[in-house]
GROMACS .gro file of C-alpha atoms in nm:
model
  328
    1UNK     CA    1  17.138  -5.605 -17.763
    2UNK     CA    2  17.228  -5.882 -17.544
    3UNK     CA    3  17.587  -5.796 -17.529
    4UNK     CA    4  17.512  -5.447 -17.441
    5UNK     CA    5  17.309  -5.493 -17.107
    6UNK     CA    6  17.601  -5.628 -16.917
    7UNK     CA    7  17.832  -5.357 -17.032
    8UNK     CA    8  17.598  -5.111 -16.875
    9UNK     CA    9  17.554  -5.234 -16.562
   10UNK     CA   10  17.855  -5.067 -16.398
   11UNK     CA   11  17.751  -4.720 -16.521
   12UNK     CA   12  17.396  -4.814 -16.383
   13UNK     CA   13  17.521  -4.884 -16.065
   14UNK     CA   14  17.730  -4.564 -16.066
   15UNK     CA   15  17.409  -4.337 -16.144
   16UNK     CA   16  17.223  -4.536 -15.883
   17UNK     CA   17  17.488  -4.458 -15.609
   18UNK     CA   18  17.512  -4.099 -15.722
   19UNK     CA   19  17.134  -4.051 -15.696
   20UNK     CA   20  17.144  -4.202 -15.345
   21UNK     CA   21  17.453  -4.013 -15.206
   22UNK     CA   22  17.316  -3.677 -15.347
   23UNK     CA   23  16.984  -3.735 -15.177
   24UNK     CA   24  16.794  -3.489 -15.422
   25UNK     CA   25  16.692  -3.592 -15.694
   26UNK     CA   26  16.763  -3.968 -15.562
   27UNK     CA   27  16.496  -3.937 -15.305
   28UNK     CA   28  16.224  -3.791 -15.518
   29UNK     CA   29  15.999  -3.947 -15.779
   30UNK     CA   30  16.242  -3.841 -16.055
   31UNK     CA   31  16.504  -4.089 -15.882
   32UNK     CA   32  16.273  -4.357 -15.863
   33UNK     CA   33  16.166  -4.329 -16.230
   34UNK     CA   34  16.532  -4.318 -16.339
   35UNK     CA   35  16.612  -4.628 -16.121
   36UNK     CA   36  16.286  -4.822 -16.260
   37UNK     CA   37  16.483  -4.798 -16.616
   38UNK     CA   38  16.807  -4.923 -16.514
   39UNK     CA   39  16.925  -5.285 -16.578
   40UNK     CA   40  17.031  -5.297 -16.210
   41UNK     CA   41  16.611  -5.248 -16.131
   42UNK     CA   42  16.539  -5.596 -15.952
   43UNK     CA   43  16.242  -5.757 -16.060
   44UNK     CA   44  15.882  -5.749 -15.937
   45UNK     CA   45  15.748  -6.002 -15.723
   46UNK     CA   46  15.590  -6.281 -15.890
   47UNK     CA   47  15.204  -6.254 -15.939
   48UNK     CA   48  15.005  -6.422 -15.638
   49UNK     CA   49  15.380  -6.424 -15.444
   50UNK     CA   50  15.170  -6.376 -15.128
   51UNK     CA   51  14.897  -6.598 -15.195
   52UNK     CA   52  14.768  -6.770 -14.883
   53UNK     CA   53  14.969  -6.566 -14.688
   54UNK     CA   54  14.875  -6.349 -14.398
   55UNK     CA   55  15.036  -5.992 -14.349
   56UNK     CA   56  14.998  -5.724 -14.080
   57UNK     CA   57  15.058  -5.339 -14.154
   58UNK     CA   58  15.073  -5.109 -13.854
   59UNK     CA   59  14.978  -4.741 -13.896
   60UNK     CA   60  14.749  -4.866 -14.216
   61UNK     CA   61  14.467  -4.595 -14.185
   62UNK     CA   62  14.680  -4.341 -14.392
   63UNK     CA   63  14.926  -4.280 -14.634
   64UNK     CA   64  15.191  -4.542 -14.695
   65UNK     CA   65  15.028  -4.787 -14.447
   66UNK     CA   66  14.727  -4.783 -14.701
   67UNK     CA   67  14.923  -4.828 -14.988
   68UNK     CA   68  15.122  -5.108 -14.843
   69UNK     CA   69  14.835  -5.272 -14.728
   70UNK     CA   70  14.671  -5.264 -15.084
   71UNK     CA   71  14.987  -5.383 -15.283
   72UNK     CA   72  15.026  -5.686 -15.045
   73UNK     CA   73  14.692  -5.746 -15.088
   74UNK     CA   74  14.717  -5.751 -15.485
   75UNK     CA   75  14.991  -6.009 -15.414
   76UNK     CA   76  14.749  -6.215 -15.269
   77UNK     CA   77  14.815  -6.169 -14.878
   78UNK     CA   78  14.511  -6.113 -14.633
   79UNK     CA   79  14.602  -5.833 -14.452
   80UNK     CA   80  14.537  -5.712 -14.124
   81UNK     CA   81  14.512  -5.354 -14.059
   82UNK     CA   82  14.678  -5.275 -13.745
   83UNK     CA   83  14.538  -4.925 -13.619
   84UNK     CA   84  14.497  -4.712 -13.333
   85UNK     CA   85  14.136  -4.576 -13.442
   86UNK     CA   86  13.922  -4.879 -13.566
   87UNK     CA   87  13.642  -4.641 -13.699
   88UNK     CA   88  13.870  -4.497 -13.939
   89UNK     CA   89  14.060  -4.841 -13.983
   90UNK     CA   90  13.714  -4.974 -14.071
   91UNK     CA   91  13.642  -4.723 -14.320
   92UNK     CA   92  13.972  -4.783 -14.486
   93UNK     CA   93  13.896  -5.161 -14.505
   94UNK     CA   94  13.573  -5.087 -14.715
   95UNK     CA   95  13.760  -4.882 -14.948
   96UNK     CA   96  14.027  -5.143 -14.982
   97UNK     CA   97  13.782  -5.422 -15.043
   98UNK     CA   98  13.641  -5.225 -15.315
   99UNK     CA   99  13.957  -5.150 -15.454
  100UNK     CA  100  14.087  -5.514 -15.427
  101UNK     CA  101  13.790  -5.730 -15.509
  102UNK     CA  102  13.809  -6.097 -15.368
  103UNK     CA  103  14.100  -5.950 -15.106
  104UNK     CA  104  14.059  -6.002 -14.738
  105UNK     CA  105  14.099  -5.706 -14.493
  106UNK     CA  106  14.088  -5.740 -14.104
  107UNK     CA  107  14.095  -5.446 -13.883
  108UNK     CA  108  14.273  -5.505 -13.574
  109UNK     CA  109  14.354  -5.204 -13.283
  110UNK     CA  110  14.672  -5.127 -13.122
  111UNK     CA  111  14.823  -4.794 -12.988
  112UNK     CA  112  15.199  -4.880 -13.076
  113UNK     CA  113  15.318  -4.622 -12.861
  114UNK     CA  114  15.145  -4.784 -12.535
  115UNK     CA  115  15.344  -5.085 -12.447
  116UNK     CA  116  15.054  -5.214 -12.251
  117UNK     CA  117  14.813  -5.201 -12.543
  118UNK     CA  118  15.084  -5.336 -12.740
  119UNK     CA  119  15.099  -5.685 -12.517
  120UNK     CA  120  14.705  -5.671 -12.549
  121UNK     CA  121  14.682  -5.625 -12.912
  122UNK     CA  122  14.981  -5.923 -12.985
  123UNK     CA  123  14.796  -6.189 -12.732
  124UNK     CA  124  14.476  -6.099 -12.937
  125UNK     CA  125  14.633  -6.087 -13.257
  126UNK     CA  126  14.814  -6.437 -13.194
  127UNK     CA  127  14.449  -6.569 -13.056
  128UNK     CA  128  14.288  -6.455 -13.414
  129UNK     CA  129  14.559  -6.608 -13.591
  130UNK     CA  130  14.548  -6.954 -13.421
  131UNK     CA  131  14.765  -7.194 -13.592
  132UNK     CA  132  14.831  -6.994 -13.891
  133UNK     CA  133  15.140  -6.802 -13.906
  134UNK     CA  134  15.212  -6.465 -13.982
  135UNK     CA  135  15.427  -6.432 -14.291
  136UNK     CA  136  15.464  -6.031 -14.297
  137UNK     CA  137  15.480  -5.747 -14.024
  138UNK     CA  138  15.518  -5.433 -14.141
  139UNK     CA  139  15.587  -5.157 -13.888
  140UNK     CA  140  15.466  -4.822 -14.054
  141UNK     CA  141  15.311  -4.644 -13.773
  142UNK     CA  142  15.437  -4.288 -13.725
  143UNK     CA  143  15.432  -4.001 -13.472
  144UNK     CA  144  15.597  -3.640 -13.470
  145UNK     CA  145  15.442  -3.454 -13.157
  146UNK     CA  146  15.531  -3.089 -13.201
  147UNK     CA  147  15.660  -3.069 -12.857
  148UNK     CA  148  15.798  -3.341 -12.617
  149UNK     CA  149  15.539  -3.597 -12.544
  150UNK     CA  150  15.561  -3.883 -12.355
  151UNK     CA  151  15.360  -4.225 -12.383
  152UNK     CA  152  15.140  -4.397 -12.094
  153UNK     CA  153  15.442  -4.559 -11.985
  154UNK     CA  154  15.667  -4.206 -11.979
  155UNK     CA  155  15.864  -4.266 -12.265
  156UNK     CA  156  15.934  -3.997 -12.542
  157UNK     CA  157  15.706  -4.090 -12.821
  158UNK     CA  158  15.881  -4.065 -13.114
  159UNK     CA  159  16.086  -4.348 -12.952
  160UNK     CA  160  15.797  -4.537 -12.819
  161UNK     CA  161  15.614  -4.558 -13.147
  162UNK     CA  162  15.888  -4.618 -13.369
  163UNK     CA  163  16.131  -4.829 -13.131
  164UNK     CA  164  15.983  -4.964 -12.831
  165UNK     CA  165  15.644  -5.070 -12.949
  166UNK     CA  166  15.743  -5.238 -13.275
  167UNK     CA  167  16.023  -5.411 -13.077
  168UNK     CA  168  15.776  -5.575 -12.809
  169UNK     CA  169  15.481  -5.617 -13.096
  170UNK     CA  170  15.740  -5.820 -13.296
  171UNK     CA  171  15.883  -6.029 -12.991
  172UNK     CA  172  15.574  -6.113 -12.876
  173UNK     CA  173  15.474  -6.255 -13.236
  174UNK     CA  174  15.804  -6.458 -13.268
  175UNK     CA  175  15.610  -6.766 -13.254
  176UNK     CA  176  15.363  -6.670 -13.533
  177UNK     CA  177  15.652  -6.538 -13.738
  178UNK     CA  178  15.861  -6.863 -13.690
  179UNK     CA  179  15.594  -7.065 -13.834
  180UNK     CA  180  15.581  -6.910 -14.130
  181UNK     CA  181  15.673  -7.187 -14.407
  182UNK     CA  182  15.845  -6.976 -14.649
  183UNK     CA  183  16.020  -6.755 -14.386
  184UNK     CA  184  15.861  -6.443 -14.203
  185UNK     CA  185  15.968  -6.095 -14.357
  186UNK     CA  186  15.954  -5.808 -14.097
  187UNK     CA  187  15.996  -5.450 -14.239
  188UNK     CA  188  16.060  -5.132 -14.033
  189UNK     CA  189  15.988  -4.824 -14.224
  190UNK     CA  190  16.236  -4.563 -14.131
  191UNK     CA  191  16.330  -4.195 -14.292
  192UNK     CA  192  16.603  -4.097 -14.486
  193UNK     CA  193  16.624  -3.786 -14.240
  194UNK     CA  194  16.791  -4.024 -13.999
  195UNK     CA  195  17.134  -3.961 -14.180
  196UNK     CA  196  17.153  -3.615 -14.025
  197UNK     CA  197  17.159  -3.784 -13.657
  198UNK     CA  198  17.386  -4.009 -13.475
  199UNK     CA  199  17.273  -4.263 -13.239
  200UNK     CA  200  17.198  -4.104 -12.905
  201UNK     CA  201  17.231  -4.414 -12.684
  202UNK     CA  202  17.340  -4.180 -12.396
  203UNK     CA  203  17.015  -3.985 -12.450
  204UNK     CA  204  16.730  -4.191 -12.610
  205UNK     CA  205  16.441  -4.018 -12.429
  206UNK     CA  206  16.575  -3.652 -12.590
  207UNK     CA  207  16.577  -3.539 -12.202
  208UNK     CA  208  16.892  -3.327 -12.268
  209UNK     CA  209  16.877  -2.984 -12.461
  210UNK     CA  210  16.636  -2.815 -12.642
  211UNK     CA  211  16.353  -3.037 -12.776
  212UNK     CA  212  16.308  -3.064 -13.150
  213UNK     CA  213  16.017  -3.251 -13.328
  214UNK     CA  214  16.225  -3.327 -13.621
  215UNK     CA  215  16.528  -3.393 -13.433
  216UNK     CA  216  16.344  -3.646 -13.203
  217UNK     CA  217  16.181  -3.827 -13.518
  218UNK     CA  218  16.503  -3.865 -13.694
  219UNK     CA  219  16.680  -3.981 -13.363
  220UNK     CA  220  16.419  -4.251 -13.332
  221UNK     CA  221  16.471  -4.352 -13.707
  222UNK     CA  222  16.833  -4.379 -13.679
  223UNK     CA  223  16.770  -4.623 -13.371
  224UNK     CA  224  16.563  -4.847 -13.574
  225UNK     CA  225  16.836  -4.882 -13.852
  226UNK     CA  226  17.097  -4.924 -13.591
  227UNK     CA  227  16.943  -5.176 -13.413
  228UNK     CA  228  16.864  -5.383 -13.747
  229UNK     CA  229  17.143  -5.625 -13.704
  230UNK     CA  230  17.044  -5.709 -13.342
  231UNK     CA  231  16.675  -5.779 -13.448
  232UNK     CA  232  16.786  -5.972 -13.733
  233UNK     CA  233  16.980  -6.201 -13.502
  234UNK     CA  234  16.702  -6.213 -13.230
  235UNK     CA  235  16.433  -6.304 -13.467
  236UNK     CA  236  16.560  -6.537 -13.671
  237UNK     CA  237  16.451  -6.722 -13.873
  238UNK     CA  238  16.277  -6.385 -13.960
  239UNK     CA  239  16.434  -6.175 -14.236
  240UNK     CA  240  16.421  -5.798 -14.094
  241UNK     CA  241  16.452  -5.494 -14.307
  242UNK     CA  242  16.464  -5.128 -14.223
  243UNK     CA  243  16.386  -4.921 -14.543
  244UNK     CA  244  16.331  -4.571 -14.627
  245UNK     CA  245  16.073  -4.447 -14.869
  246UNK     CA  246  16.254  -4.151 -14.978
  247UNK     CA  247  16.058  -3.836 -14.989
  248UNK     CA  248  15.687  -3.908 -15.015
  249UNK     CA  249  15.381  -3.697 -15.029
  250UNK     CA  250  15.185  -3.849 -14.699
  251UNK     CA  251  14.935  -3.664 -14.493
  252UNK     CA  252  15.212  -3.687 -14.208
  253UNK     CA  253  15.470  -3.499 -14.409
  254UNK     CA  254  15.222  -3.237 -14.518
  255UNK     CA  255  15.116  -3.184 -14.145
  256UNK     CA  256  15.438  -3.210 -13.942
  257UNK     CA  257  15.665  -3.038 -14.222
  258UNK     CA  258  15.463  -2.788 -14.413
  259UNK     CA  259  15.735  -2.593 -14.517
  260UNK     CA  260  15.906  -2.888 -14.688
  261UNK     CA  261  15.588  -3.031 -14.827
  262UNK     CA  262  15.552  -2.700 -14.988
  263UNK     CA  263  15.886  -2.674 -15.140
  264UNK     CA  264  15.900  -3.031 -15.292
  265UNK     CA  265  15.547  -3.087 -15.346
  266UNK     CA  266  15.542  -3.132 -15.733
  267UNK     CA  267  15.895  -3.398 -15.699
  268UNK     CA  268  15.763  -3.590 -15.376
  269UNK     CA  269  15.672  -3.956 -15.463
  270UNK     CA  270  15.312  -4.086 -15.419
  271UNK     CA  271  15.227  -4.327 -15.122
  272UNK     CA  272  15.225  -4.618 -15.404
  273UNK     CA  273  15.583  -4.530 -15.488
  274UNK     CA  274  15.689  -4.483 -15.155
  275UNK     CA  275  15.563  -4.818 -15.053
  276UNK     CA  276  15.728  -5.004 -15.313
  277UNK     CA  277  16.027  -5.113 -15.141
  278UNK     CA  278  15.838  -5.239 -14.839
  279UNK     CA  279  15.611  -5.443 -15.069
  280UNK     CA  280  15.909  -5.586 -15.257
  281UNK     CA  281  16.094  -5.662 -14.920
  282UNK     CA  282  15.768  -5.866 -14.824
  283UNK     CA  283  15.721  -6.042 -15.128
  284UNK     CA  284  16.058  -6.105 -15.338
  285UNK     CA  285  16.196  -6.459 -15.352
  286UNK     CA  286  16.453  -6.552 -15.230
  287UNK     CA  287  16.409  -6.346 -14.932
  288UNK     CA  288  16.667  -6.054 -14.899
  289UNK     CA  289  16.953  -6.030 -14.686
  290UNK     CA  290  16.868  -5.982 -14.309
  291UNK     CA  291  16.959  -5.699 -14.087
  292UNK     CA  292  17.017  -5.421 -14.374
  293UNK     CA  293  16.903  -5.069 -14.433
  294UNK     CA  294  16.712  -5.041 -14.801
  295UNK     CA  295  16.618  -4.769 -15.052
  296UNK     CA  296  16.457  -4.832 -15.370
  297UNK     CA  297  16.506  -5.202 -15.392
  298UNK     CA  298  16.885  -5.188 -15.292
  299UNK     CA  299  17.075  -5.191 -14.984
  300UNK     CA  300  17.202  -4.883 -14.851
  301UNK     CA  301  17.489  -4.744 -14.621
  302UNK     CA  302  17.358  -4.689 -14.281
  303UNK     CA  303  17.594  -4.345 -14.229
  304UNK     CA  304  17.693  -4.119 -14.510
  305UNK     CA  305  17.912  -3.910 -14.249
  306UNK     CA  306  18.170  -4.022 -13.997
  307UNK     CA  307  17.994  -3.813 -13.751
  308UNK     CA  308  17.691  -4.027 -13.773
  309UNK     CA  309  17.852  -4.372 -13.746
  310UNK     CA  310  17.785  -4.592 -13.465
  311UNK     CA  311  18.011  -4.783 -13.252
  312UNK     CA  312  17.929  -5.143 -13.104
  313UNK     CA  313  17.926  -5.022 -12.763
  314UNK     CA  314  17.687  -4.745 -12.838
  315UNK     CA  315  17.467  -4.986 -13.015
  316UNK     CA  316  17.481  -5.234 -12.715
  317UNK     CA  317  17.391  -4.980 -12.474
  318UNK     CA  318  17.069  -4.860 -12.680
  319UNK     CA  319  16.965  -5.215 -12.697
  320UNK     CA  320  16.987  -5.249 -12.318
  321UNK     CA  321  16.792  -4.940 -12.291
  322UNK     CA  322  16.496  -5.108 -12.551
  323UNK     CA  323  16.512  -5.438 -12.365
  324UNK     CA  324  16.465  -5.255 -12.019
  325UNK     CA  325  16.209  -5.039 -12.134
  326UNK     CA  326  15.988  -5.311 -12.298
  327UNK     CA  327  16.076  -5.600 -12.014
  328UNK     CA  328  16.226  -5.815 -12.257
   0.00000   0.00000   0.00000
């Protein structure tokens, strides 16, 4: 038995790669079920891995955000639910407190797409933490408006919510993240849909051509992935990861992609399955390599086609736009 396990590792790695490259069924709950049975599946975080730690989760009032908050709390973390609607957030807090007895959940208000509100929220959160560090920051908030919409500062909303707001919020909390004794973890939740789009550093605000909500969403997620190495360097010593959850059955998917949801509903991952890798990245020891894209607990390529590969000049151009838009 002990000699058979190492011999099976190459086959397991090959199967994992095939599942990843073929997308379906790799992104479904079937792909996750297969991977969990492979000898290459990493161990779960230890019980109590986040005891005494503080974690903040944006978009924590539905779907993957709620699942992530609950999983982090079950590992011992105090979880701050960063939400736009505090009334809804309080309802979630009460539900989570019943499901995870003894855990601490706190609601913080922040409209991640509004950079002025991000600055206010960062100040309030830092004050609430006092001398305590912020050990985990999960950027889960998402948006897919049906038509081109702009933020309070005039930025295309998908880019504002998925890129500008998360970058600014993290940058403003760098001192609290750097204070983490074990090394803070920053996780940005992206989407496998980004594989269909190349980086549009020449048009980050989607001002050219006919606007498509799914394309805008995927472009902003591509931007998250391509900025990961830059952000990892900027936010050291925190570990930075971008992960995509596969195809998960969330309220956002059901509302924004009803046709896709109807077609794939039976094989979509539930929220707990979709949040699994986020929680693993936040809690596993030692810290995972920084600046990479992850799916099902393994680093993945950022492009599957030559036409979507990003050049260093394009990445630098996008970063220059982000810095200008956020005032970093």
